[in-house]
Short mmCIF file of C-alpha atoms in Angstrom, two decimals:
data_model
loop_
_atom_site.label_atom_id
_atom_site.label_comp_id
_atom_site.label_asym_id
_atom_site.label_seq_id
_atom_site.Cartn_x
_atom_site.Cartn_y
_atom_site.Cartn_z
CA MET A 1 0.01 -0.25 -0.26
CA SER A 2 1.42 3.56 -0.81
CA VAL A 3 0.35 7.04 -0.23
CA VAL A 4 -0.26 8.69 -4.52
CA LEU A 5 -0.18 12.88 -5.28
CA PRO A 6 -2.00 13.56 -8.48
CA GLY A 7 0.68 13.14 -11.45
CA ASP A 8 2.76 10.33 -9.82
CA ILE A 9 2.94 7.86 -12.12
CA VAL A 10 1.43 4.26 -10.87
CA LEU A 11 1.92 2.00 -14.37
CA ALA A 12 4.68 3.38 -16.12
CA ARG A 13 3.54 0.44 -19.15
CA PRO A 14 0.46 -0.74 -18.84
CA ASN A 15 0.85 -2.35 -22.33
CA ALA A 16 3.28 -4.83 -19.97
CA HIS A 17 -0.16 -6.06 -18.01
CA SER A 18 -2.74 -7.34 -20.14
CA ALA A 19 -6.96 -6.68 -19.35
CA LEU A 20 -5.92 -4.09 -17.17
CA LYS A 21 -9.58 -2.17 -14.81
CA LEU A 22 -8.80 1.46 -13.86
CA GLY A 23 -10.49 2.11 -11.05
CA PRO A 24 -11.54 5.66 -9.25
CA GLY A 25 -8.42 8.59 -9.17
CA LEU A 26 -7.00 6.91 -11.95
CA LEU A 27 -6.24 8.07 -16.03
CA GLN A 28 -4.57 7.45 -18.76
CA ILE A 29 -2.31 10.44 -19.81
CA SER A 30 -0.90 11.54 -22.88
CA SER A 31 2.69 11.74 -22.64
CA PRO A 32 5.31 12.42 -25.67
CA LEU A 33 7.95 10.22 -24.09
CA SER A 34 5.67 6.87 -25.24
CA LEU A 35 5.71 5.25 -28.41
CA SER A 36 2.68 4.05 -28.88
CA SER A 37 -0.71 5.12 -26.92
CA GLY A 38 -1.76 1.91 -25.38
CA ASP A 39 1.75 2.76 -23.81
CA ASP A 40 0.80 5.98 -21.82
CA PRO A 41 1.19 5.80 -18.60
CA ILE A 42 -1.23 5.81 -15.93
CA ILE A 43 -1.10 8.57 -13.12
CA ALA A 44 -2.97 8.71 -10.61
CA THR A 45 -5.44 11.97 -10.45
CA ARG A 46 -6.26 12.26 -6.94
CA PRO A 47 -4.55 11.96 -3.51
CA GLY A 48 -5.01 8.48 -1.67
CA LEU A 49 -3.73 5.09 -1.26
CA LEU A 50 -3.18 2.66 -4.62
CA LYS A 51 -4.53 -0.45 -3.81
CA ASN A 52 -5.00 -3.60 -6.52
CA ILE A 53 -6.27 -6.31 -6.99
CA GLY A 54 -4.26 -9.80 -8.24
CA GLY A 55 -2.46 -6.26 -10.00
CA LYS A 56 -5.44 -6.40 -12.30
CA GLN A 57 -7.54 -4.12 -10.80
CA TRP A 58 -6.70 -0.52 -9.80
CA TRP A 59 -8.29 2.16 -7.92
CA VAL A 60 -7.04 5.13 -5.23
CA GLU A 61 -8.81 5.03 -2.35
CA ARG A 62 -10.05 8.29 -0.47
CA ASN A 63 -13.07 9.41 1.97
CA LEU A 64 -14.24 12.03 0.62
CA VAL A 65 -17.44 13.65 0.93
CA ARG A 66 -19.00 14.81 -1.91
CA TYR A 67 -21.76 12.18 -3.68
CA THR A 68 -20.67 11.88 -7.62
CA PRO A 69 -22.94 8.90 -8.53
CA SER A 70 -22.78 5.83 -9.94
CA THR A 71 -25.13 3.04 -11.75
CA GLY A 72 -26.07 0.14 -9.43
CA GLU A 73 -25.26 2.66 -5.90
CA SER A 74 -28.65 2.72 -3.34
CA VAL A 75 -29.43 6.64 -2.11
CA VAL A 76 -30.71 8.23 0.40
CA GLY A 77 -32.14 11.23 -0.91
CA ILE A 78 -34.71 13.95 -0.21
CA ILE A 79 -38.27 14.62 -2.41
CA THR A 80 -37.49 18.78 -4.11
CA ALA A 81 -39.76 18.55 -6.41
CA LYS A 82 -42.73 17.23 -7.74
CA HIS A 83 -43.66 17.81 -11.42
CA SER A 84 -45.84 15.57 -14.17
CA ASN A 85 -45.06 11.84 -14.21
CA GLY A 86 -42.50 11.99 -11.14
CA PHE A 87 -40.11 14.28 -9.01
CA ARG A 88 -36.96 15.34 -8.24
CA VAL A 89 -34.82 14.21 -5.75
CA ASP A 90 -31.96 15.68 -3.79
CA ILE A 91 -29.01 12.73 -3.25
CA GLY A 92 -25.77 15.54 -2.68
CA SER A 93 -24.93 15.22 -5.84
CA ALA A 94 -24.44 18.22 -8.15
CA HIS A 95 -27.40 17.51 -9.89
CA GLN A 96 -30.67 16.63 -8.51
CA ALA A 97 -32.29 12.98 -9.32
CA SER A 98 -35.25 12.86 -11.27
CA LEU A 99 -37.39 9.72 -9.96
CA ASP A 100 -40.43 8.83 -12.47
CA GLU A 101 -43.36 8.30 -10.64
CA LEU A 102 -43.90 3.88 -12.11
CA ALA A 103 -40.31 3.13 -10.54
CA PHE A 104 -41.85 1.97 -7.06
CA GLU A 105 -43.39 -0.98 -6.30
CA SER A 106 -47.56 -1.60 -7.87
CA ALA A 107 -46.74 1.68 -9.40
CA THR A 108 -49.53 2.25 -12.22
CA LYS A 109 -51.03 5.19 -14.19
CA ARG A 110 -53.94 4.95 -11.59
CA ASN A 111 -52.67 3.58 -8.70
CA ARG A 112 -50.48 6.64 -8.04
CA VAL A 113 -47.68 7.20 -5.32
CA ASN A 114 -48.49 10.25 -3.12
CA LEU A 115 -44.81 11.51 -2.00
CA LYS A 116 -44.84 14.86 -0.30
CA ILE A 117 -42.23 17.21 -0.35
CA GLY A 118 -39.26 16.86 2.17
CA ALA A 119 -40.32 13.21 2.31
CA LEU A 120 -36.77 10.31 2.19
CA ILE A 121 -37.14 7.90 0.45
CA TYR A 122 -34.54 5.19 -0.05
CA ALA A 123 -33.51 4.05 -4.00
CA ARG A 124 -31.31 2.80 -6.28
CA VAL A 125 -29.18 4.74 -8.89
CA CYS A 126 -30.42 3.21 -12.82
CA LEU A 127 -28.36 5.65 -14.71
CA ALA A 128 -25.35 7.99 -13.91
CA HIS A 129 -23.38 9.67 -16.91
CA ARG A 130 -22.04 12.52 -16.44
CA ASP A 131 -23.51 14.13 -19.34
CA MET A 132 -26.93 13.56 -18.50
CA GLU A 133 -29.00 14.15 -15.44
CA PRO A 134 -28.76 10.61 -12.67
CA GLU A 135 -31.89 9.09 -12.89
CA ILE A 136 -33.29 6.51 -9.60
CA GLU A 137 -35.77 4.11 -9.53
CA CYS A 138 -37.13 2.22 -5.67
CA VAL A 139 -38.02 -0.94 -7.72
CA ASP A 140 -36.15 -3.93 -8.99
CA PRO A 141 -36.77 -3.72 -12.64
CA THR A 142 -36.93 -7.07 -12.92
CA THR A 143 -38.68 -8.69 -10.49
CA HIS A 144 -40.81 -5.67 -10.02
CA LYS A 145 -40.72 -5.71 -6.76
CA SER A 146 -39.66 -2.54 -4.57
CA ASP A 147 -36.21 -5.02 -2.42
CA GLY A 148 -36.44 -2.47 0.45
CA PHE A 149 -36.41 0.34 -1.01
CA GLY A 150 -39.51 2.84 -0.78
CA GLU A 151 -40.51 6.02 0.70
CA LEU A 152 -38.73 6.32 4.36
CA LYS A 153 -41.37 6.74 6.91
CA SER A 154 -40.96 8.63 9.93
CA GLY A 155 -37.05 8.32 11.97
CA PHE A 156 -33.85 10.24 11.78
CA MET A 157 -31.29 10.52 9.08
CA VAL A 158 -27.31 11.55 9.73
CA THR A 159 -25.11 12.75 7.48
CA CYS A 160 -21.60 10.93 6.97
CA SER A 161 -18.25 10.49 4.95
CA LEU A 162 -18.67 8.47 1.74
CA GLY A 163 -16.33 6.33 3.27
CA LEU A 164 -18.23 5.41 6.31
CA ALA A 165 -21.16 5.48 4.52
CA ARG A 166 -19.96 1.85 2.26
CA SER A 167 -17.79 0.56 4.69
CA LEU A 168 -21.26 0.90 6.90
CA LEU A 169 -22.74 -1.61 4.42
CA SER A 170 -20.47 -4.56 4.43
CA ASN A 171 -20.38 -6.82 6.86
CA SER A 172 -17.14 -5.98 8.71
CA HIS A 173 -17.75 -2.54 9.86
CA PRO A 174 -18.53 -3.52 13.82
CA LEU A 175 -20.72 -0.92 14.89
CA LEU A 176 -24.04 -1.45 13.37
CA ARG A 177 -23.61 -5.11 14.64
CA PHE A 178 -22.57 -4.33 18.05
CA ILE A 179 -25.47 -1.74 18.91
CA GLY A 180 -28.17 -3.88 16.83
CA ALA A 181 -27.40 -6.69 20.13
CA ARG A 182 -28.47 -4.22 22.44
CA PHE A 183 -31.79 -3.11 20.45
CA PRO A 184 -33.15 -3.58 17.68
CA PHE A 185 -33.37 -0.72 14.88
CA GLU A 186 -34.60 -0.05 11.13
CA VAL A 187 -31.42 1.33 9.17
CA ALA A 188 -30.96 2.48 5.67
CA ILE A 189 -27.55 3.35 4.53
CA GLY A 190 -27.09 4.71 1.63
CA THR A 191 -23.65 5.10 -0.19
CA ASN A 192 -24.23 9.23 -1.07
CA GLY A 193 -23.51 9.34 2.90
CA ARG A 194 -26.14 9.70 4.47
CA VAL A 195 -27.34 7.10 7.16
CA TRP A 196 -31.32 6.69 7.85
CA PHE A 197 -32.07 4.68 10.69
CA LYS A 198 -36.05 4.10 13.28
CA ALA A 199 -35.37 3.25 16.74
CA SER A 200 -38.35 2.82 19.09
CA GLU A 201 -37.45 5.71 21.84
CA VAL A 202 -36.05 9.13 21.57
CA LYS A 203 -32.90 7.91 23.47
CA GLN A 204 -31.75 4.70 21.24
CA THR A 205 -32.13 7.12 17.93
CA ALA A 206 -29.48 9.88 19.47
CA CYS A 207 -27.73 6.70 20.66
CA LEU A 208 -26.84 5.31 17.01
CA ALA A 209 -26.91 9.51 15.28
CA ARG A 210 -24.23 10.26 18.06
CA ALA A 211 -22.60 6.46 17.32
CA ILE A 212 -22.20 7.90 13.89
CA GLU A 213 -20.35 10.78 14.52
CA TRP A 214 -18.67 9.25 16.42
CA ALA A 215 -17.46 6.58 14.06
CA ASP A 216 -16.66 9.46 11.63
CA GLY A 217 -14.26 11.32 13.58
CA GLU A 218 -12.11 9.59 16.11
CA GLY A 219 -12.89 6.43 15.57
CA GLU A 220 -12.65 5.74 12.43
CA GLY A 221 -10.40 2.65 11.52
CA LEU A 222 -10.37 1.42 14.83
CA SER A 223 -10.26 -2.12 15.82
CA GLU A 224 -13.47 -4.47 17.05
CA GLY A 225 -12.71 -4.10 20.52
CA ALA A 226 -12.19 -0.37 20.40
CA VAL A 227 -15.30 0.25 18.71
CA ARG A 228 -16.96 -2.67 21.47
CA LYS A 229 -14.82 -0.28 24.15
CA TRP A 230 -16.85 3.10 23.13
CA ILE A 231 -19.92 1.11 23.04
CA GLU A 232 -19.77 0.07 25.85
CA ALA A 233 -18.46 3.20 28.15
CA ASN A 234 -21.06 5.59 25.67
CA ILE A 235 -23.94 3.56 25.38
CA ASP A 236 -26.41 2.81 28.42
CA VAL A 237 -29.88 1.69 26.61
CA MET B 1 12.82 29.69 4.13
CA ARG B 2 10.37 30.27 6.82
CA PRO B 3 9.00 27.10 8.26
CA MET B 4 6.05 25.71 6.58
CA SER B 5 2.67 24.16 8.48
CA LEU B 6 0.12 22.14 6.61
CA GLN B 7 -3.00 21.65 8.34
CA TRP B 8 -5.73 19.71 6.62
CA ALA B 9 -8.91 21.72 7.81
CA GLY B 10 -12.00 19.97 9.30
CA LEU B 11 -14.51 22.47 7.76
CA SER B 12 -17.67 20.94 8.55
CA ARG B 13 -19.72 22.49 5.25
CA ALA B 14 -17.36 22.21 2.95
CA ASP B 15 -16.38 19.49 0.67
CA GLY B 16 -12.58 20.30 1.36
CA GLY B 17 -10.69 22.49 3.37
CA ALA B 18 -6.53 23.26 4.48
CA ARG B 19 -4.41 25.64 5.81
CA PHE B 20 -1.03 26.59 4.96
CA ALA B 21 1.22 29.10 6.26
CA PHE B 22 4.94 30.31 5.70
CA GLY B 23 5.86 31.78 9.09
CA ARG B 24 3.35 34.47 10.23
CA THR B 25 1.96 34.48 6.41
CA GLU B 26 -1.52 32.29 6.41
CA ALA B 27 -4.54 31.53 5.00
CA LEU B 28 -7.35 29.26 5.15
CA ALA B 29 -9.11 27.57 1.73
CA SER B 30 -12.15 25.52 0.75
CA VAL B 31 -13.75 23.82 -1.74
CA SER B 32 -16.93 22.99 -2.84
CA GLY B 33 -17.48 21.05 -5.77
CA PRO B 34 -18.79 19.37 -8.39
CA ILE B 35 -22.04 21.17 -6.97
CA GLU B 36 -24.58 22.80 -8.34
CA VAL B 37 -24.12 25.73 -11.44
CA ARG B 38 -26.39 29.03 -11.69
CA LEU B 39 -27.54 28.57 -15.37
CA THR B 40 -25.11 31.61 -16.64
CA SER B 41 -22.17 30.40 -15.50
CA GLU B 42 -22.85 26.77 -17.45
CA TYR B 43 -20.38 25.16 -19.45
CA PRO B 44 -21.90 22.23 -21.60
CA SER B 45 -18.66 20.10 -21.99
CA ARG B 46 -16.98 20.43 -18.36
CA ALA B 47 -17.28 22.30 -15.25
CA THR B 48 -17.10 26.28 -13.77
CA LEU B 49 -14.22 26.99 -11.39
CA ASP B 50 -15.09 30.41 -8.84
CA VAL B 51 -12.73 31.22 -7.11
CA ILE B 52 -12.96 34.05 -4.17
CA VAL B 53 -10.68 35.56 -2.62
CA ARG B 54 -10.81 37.30 0.79
CA PRO B 55 -8.17 39.47 2.47
CA LEU B 56 -8.12 40.24 6.05
CA VAL B 57 -9.90 42.85 6.77
CA GLY B 58 -12.97 43.86 4.64
CA VAL B 59 -14.73 43.02 1.60
CA PRO B 60 -12.47 41.68 -2.12
CA GLY B 61 -11.59 44.68 -3.59
CA THR B 62 -9.71 45.17 -7.21
CA CYS B 63 -7.11 43.17 -6.38
CA GLU B 64 -8.41 40.56 -5.09
CA LYS B 65 -10.14 39.75 -7.97
CA LEU B 66 -7.66 39.81 -10.59
CA PHE B 67 -5.91 37.24 -7.89
CA GLY B 68 -8.87 34.87 -8.33
CA LYS B 69 -9.18 35.40 -11.76
CA ARG B 70 -5.55 34.62 -12.60
CA LEU B 71 -5.45 31.74 -9.71
CA GLN B 72 -8.94 30.49 -11.73
CA GLN B 73 -6.70 30.52 -15.05
CA VAL B 74 -4.21 28.40 -14.34
CA PHE B 75 -6.24 26.06 -11.74
CA GLU B 76 -8.34 24.78 -14.94
CA GLN B 77 -5.73 23.65 -16.59
CA VAL B 78 -4.69 21.38 -13.75
CA LEU B 79 -8.43 20.31 -12.57
CA LEU B 80 -9.83 17.81 -14.96
CA LEU B 81 -12.94 20.00 -15.53
CA ASN B 82 -14.40 18.15 -18.38
CA GLN B 83 -15.45 15.18 -15.62
CA HIS B 84 -17.57 16.03 -14.44
CA PRO B 85 -19.59 19.36 -17.28
CA ARG B 86 -22.15 20.78 -16.15
CA THR B 87 -20.93 21.49 -12.50
CA LEU B 88 -19.62 24.05 -10.37
CA VAL B 89 -16.32 24.00 -8.50
CA GLN B 90 -16.28 27.02 -6.14
CA VAL B 91 -12.66 27.53 -4.16
CA VAL B 92 -12.57 30.80 -0.98
CA LEU B 93 -9.13 32.08 0.08
CA GLN B 94 -9.05 33.83 3.10
CA SER B 95 -6.29 35.03 4.19
CA LEU B 96 -5.13 34.76 7.73
CA SER B 97 -2.51 37.64 7.97
CA SER B 98 -2.35 41.49 7.23
CA SER B 99 -3.04 42.11 4.19
CA PRO B 100 -0.80 44.61 1.82
CA PRO B 101 -2.56 48.23 2.40
CA PRO B 102 -5.88 48.32 0.13
CA GLY B 103 -5.22 48.38 -3.78
CA SER B 104 -1.57 47.20 -4.12
CA ALA B 105 -1.64 44.02 -6.00
CA ILE B 106 -1.22 40.62 -3.92
CA THR B 107 2.91 39.58 -4.30
CA GLY B 108 5.69 37.63 -3.46
CA SER B 109 4.92 35.10 -0.07
CA VAL B 110 1.20 36.53 0.74
CA ALA B 111 0.48 35.20 -3.77
CA ALA B 112 2.52 32.24 -2.82
CA THR B 113 0.05 31.14 -0.27
CA LEU B 114 -2.40 31.08 -1.37
CA ILE B 115 -1.71 29.28 -4.28
CA ASN B 116 0.24 26.51 -2.01
CA VAL B 117 -3.56 27.13 0.19
CA THR B 118 -5.35 26.07 -2.82
CA SER B 119 -3.84 23.15 -3.77
CA LEU B 120 -4.22 21.94 -0.76
CA ALA B 121 -7.82 22.12 -0.50
CA LEU B 122 -8.36 20.52 -3.54
CA LEU B 123 -5.86 17.83 -2.57
CA HIS B 124 -8.30 17.62 0.32
CA ALA B 125 -11.24 17.61 -1.05
CA ALA B 126 -10.37 15.38 -4.24
CA SER B 127 -13.56 15.23 -5.35
CA ILE B 128 -11.70 16.84 -8.61
CA PRO B 129 -9.67 15.28 -10.06
CA MET B 130 -6.54 17.12 -11.06
CA ARG B 131 -2.85 16.34 -13.60
CA GLY B 132 -0.44 17.30 -11.02
CA VAL B 133 -0.12 19.59 -7.86
CA VAL B 134 0.88 23.10 -8.34
CA CYS B 135 3.17 24.61 -5.21
CA ALA B 136 4.85 27.86 -5.23
CA VAL B 137 7.34 30.01 -3.60
CA ALA B 138 8.09 33.58 -3.62
CA VAL B 139 11.85 34.76 -3.84
CA GLY B 140 13.24 37.82 -2.43
CA LYS B 141 16.44 39.73 -2.71
CA GLU B 142 18.47 41.21 0.32
CA ARG B 143 18.85 44.87 -0.24
CA ILE B 144 22.69 45.31 0.69
CA THR B 145 24.10 42.54 -0.82
CA GLY B 146 21.72 41.68 -3.81
CA ASN B 147 22.09 38.33 -3.22
CA LEU B 148 18.12 36.15 -4.00
CA VAL B 149 16.82 34.58 -1.12
CA LEU B 150 13.83 31.97 -0.65
CA ASP B 151 10.42 33.15 0.37
CA PRO B 152 11.38 36.71 2.15
CA ASP B 153 9.81 37.86 5.07
CA PRO B 154 7.37 40.61 4.84
CA LEU B 155 8.26 41.64 8.46
CA ARG B 156 11.60 42.07 7.22
CA MET B 157 13.53 46.04 5.88
CA ASP B 158 16.68 44.16 4.72
CA GLN B 159 14.86 41.54 2.52
CA GLU B 160 12.46 43.09 -0.90
CA SER B 161 10.36 40.63 -1.86
CA ILE B 162 10.89 40.21 -6.51
CA GLY B 163 8.89 37.71 -7.31
CA CYS B 164 6.61 34.53 -7.28
CA PHE B 165 6.94 31.07 -8.35
CA GLY B 166 4.73 28.06 -8.75
CA PHE B 167 4.72 25.29 -10.84
CA LEU B 168 3.18 22.43 -11.51
CA PHE B 169 4.71 18.67 -10.10
CA SER B 170 3.53 15.42 -11.64
CA GLU B 171 5.60 12.59 -12.46
CA SER B 172 5.20 12.21 -16.28
CA ASN B 173 6.46 16.02 -17.02
CA GLU B 174 9.27 17.78 -15.97
CA PRO B 175 8.45 20.64 -12.87
CA GLN B 176 6.59 23.14 -14.82
CA ALA B 177 7.24 27.37 -14.06
CA VAL B 178 2.78 27.97 -14.31
CA TRP B 179 2.60 31.17 -12.29
CA THR B 180 5.73 34.27 -13.33
CA ASP B 181 5.23 37.27 -11.00
CA TRP B 182 8.26 39.38 -11.63
CA THR B 183 9.61 42.83 -10.34
CA GLY B 184 13.39 42.15 -11.55
CA ARG B 185 15.91 42.41 -14.08
CA PHE B 186 15.74 40.23 -16.79
CA GLY B 187 18.36 37.99 -17.66
CA GLN B 188 21.27 35.41 -15.57
CA GLU B 189 18.74 37.24 -12.28
CA TYR B 190 15.58 36.24 -13.59
CA HIS B 191 16.83 32.30 -14.16
CA ASN B 192 18.86 31.83 -10.88
CA ALA B 193 15.66 33.32 -9.91
CA LEU B 194 13.58 30.73 -11.54
CA ASN B 195 15.96 27.71 -10.30
CA LEU B 196 16.26 28.90 -6.66
CA SER B 197 12.40 28.68 -6.74
CA ARG B 198 12.32 25.68 -7.94
CA SER B 199 13.90 23.44 -5.57
CA GLY B 200 11.86 25.75 -3.11
CA ALA B 201 8.41 24.18 -4.72
CA LEU B 202 9.62 21.21 -4.10
CA LEU B 203 10.34 20.96 -0.36
CA VAL B 204 7.26 22.11 -0.47
CA VAL B 205 5.40 19.81 -2.11
CA GLU B 206 7.68 17.04 -0.23
CA SER B 207 6.20 18.31 3.17
CA LEU B 208 3.18 17.79 1.61
CA ARG B 209 3.73 14.34 0.82
CA ARG B 210 5.28 13.20 4.08
CA SER B 211 2.44 15.42 5.71
CA LEU B 212 -0.52 13.16 3.50
CA GLN B 213 1.57 9.84 5.12
CA THR B 214 1.69 10.52 7.99
CA ASP B 215 -2.18 11.84 8.68
CA SER B 216 -3.40 8.80 7.85
CA MET B 217 -6.81 10.12 9.47
CA ASP B 218 -7.49 11.80 5.99
CA ILE B 219 -7.23 9.10 3.44
CA SER B 220 -9.54 5.35 4.66
#
């Protein structure tokens, strides 16, 4: 693992590797020194840790705050406007996403979904392209089932960094697992750095909000034991 | 060169922020972006870069506007703005050291500090891809001997600032001068100053790299 700065050459001769896959933070640029276009070096375009899987898939890992949509990701959005055949949704990216009124389970032209402005929804990004506004949906297009997506009623939403949201989504992060052993709650984690949860008591909701705030700041990257210790010291529900 | 200090500032409402200082010449920067852009300043094929420079006291005047415009033009070449079309990248710079008298241009170590803090904040946000890192350092002259010095102290009477040079550092190219302020003589003196400032700017990049490596909290 190494730290790279923008402009650092990651792979000088990509032709020597077969079937490279470049993830976020890497770019192949033309260089006057290279003989053919396939020989152009690959540089880092953002600072962070250079990681790879098997020398084939490369990316630069970095914790961000600003979300850029990417197809297939689950996001928590806020309805900002209604129009004739859908909604405008704030998902934290540069452009507002559009949500079709038929992109819900069992929604038809007759049976419309009624969402108020300010309502929270959990949705999947189904179209993400830098030249087009993102589109999101609350239904699986193959099965026409909601699959857990839809309006998030009551509950509470907090924001966190994109890195924490991603690690909370993976089962390896101990925070929600340990708190879940104390009291039951519902949670929806958006990769856009928004976490919604619903617990039965206000005290529990406050504990969850505080735990996420802690995990994003001083508790970042701590071991399972340290997380357990913090929960024991700070959560008495 | 005066001691440098760099800090990845935790500005809670911005996407990235940093603080940089050469001795007591200090500046703070915040970066937000890519965010929604006003229709009048939207470009269909690239992001709009907006640089706002604020003095320590008062409102931005003509000099601050001019400096912001120059910074914008330099960083438009450094940032890969075509990756986020129809968006806005906003950089706000706040000078934290006593400003030059109103109406006088931003030069010397104040300019170098502002250039460096812009780079740092953009690195901290990391949401806009960059070609390389821009670092700058001021060059001055000793009034009595006429020797060139790196990073002249504006508070010292025996040194005067005669220029500021900024370089784009990336491994695929030689360090390129992307920012030149020069009030001295052209010829040999200019070349010496350019070489001196290149070595100085390299020190800034190295300390930046060290700070990123040790500060594992910012990268996870």
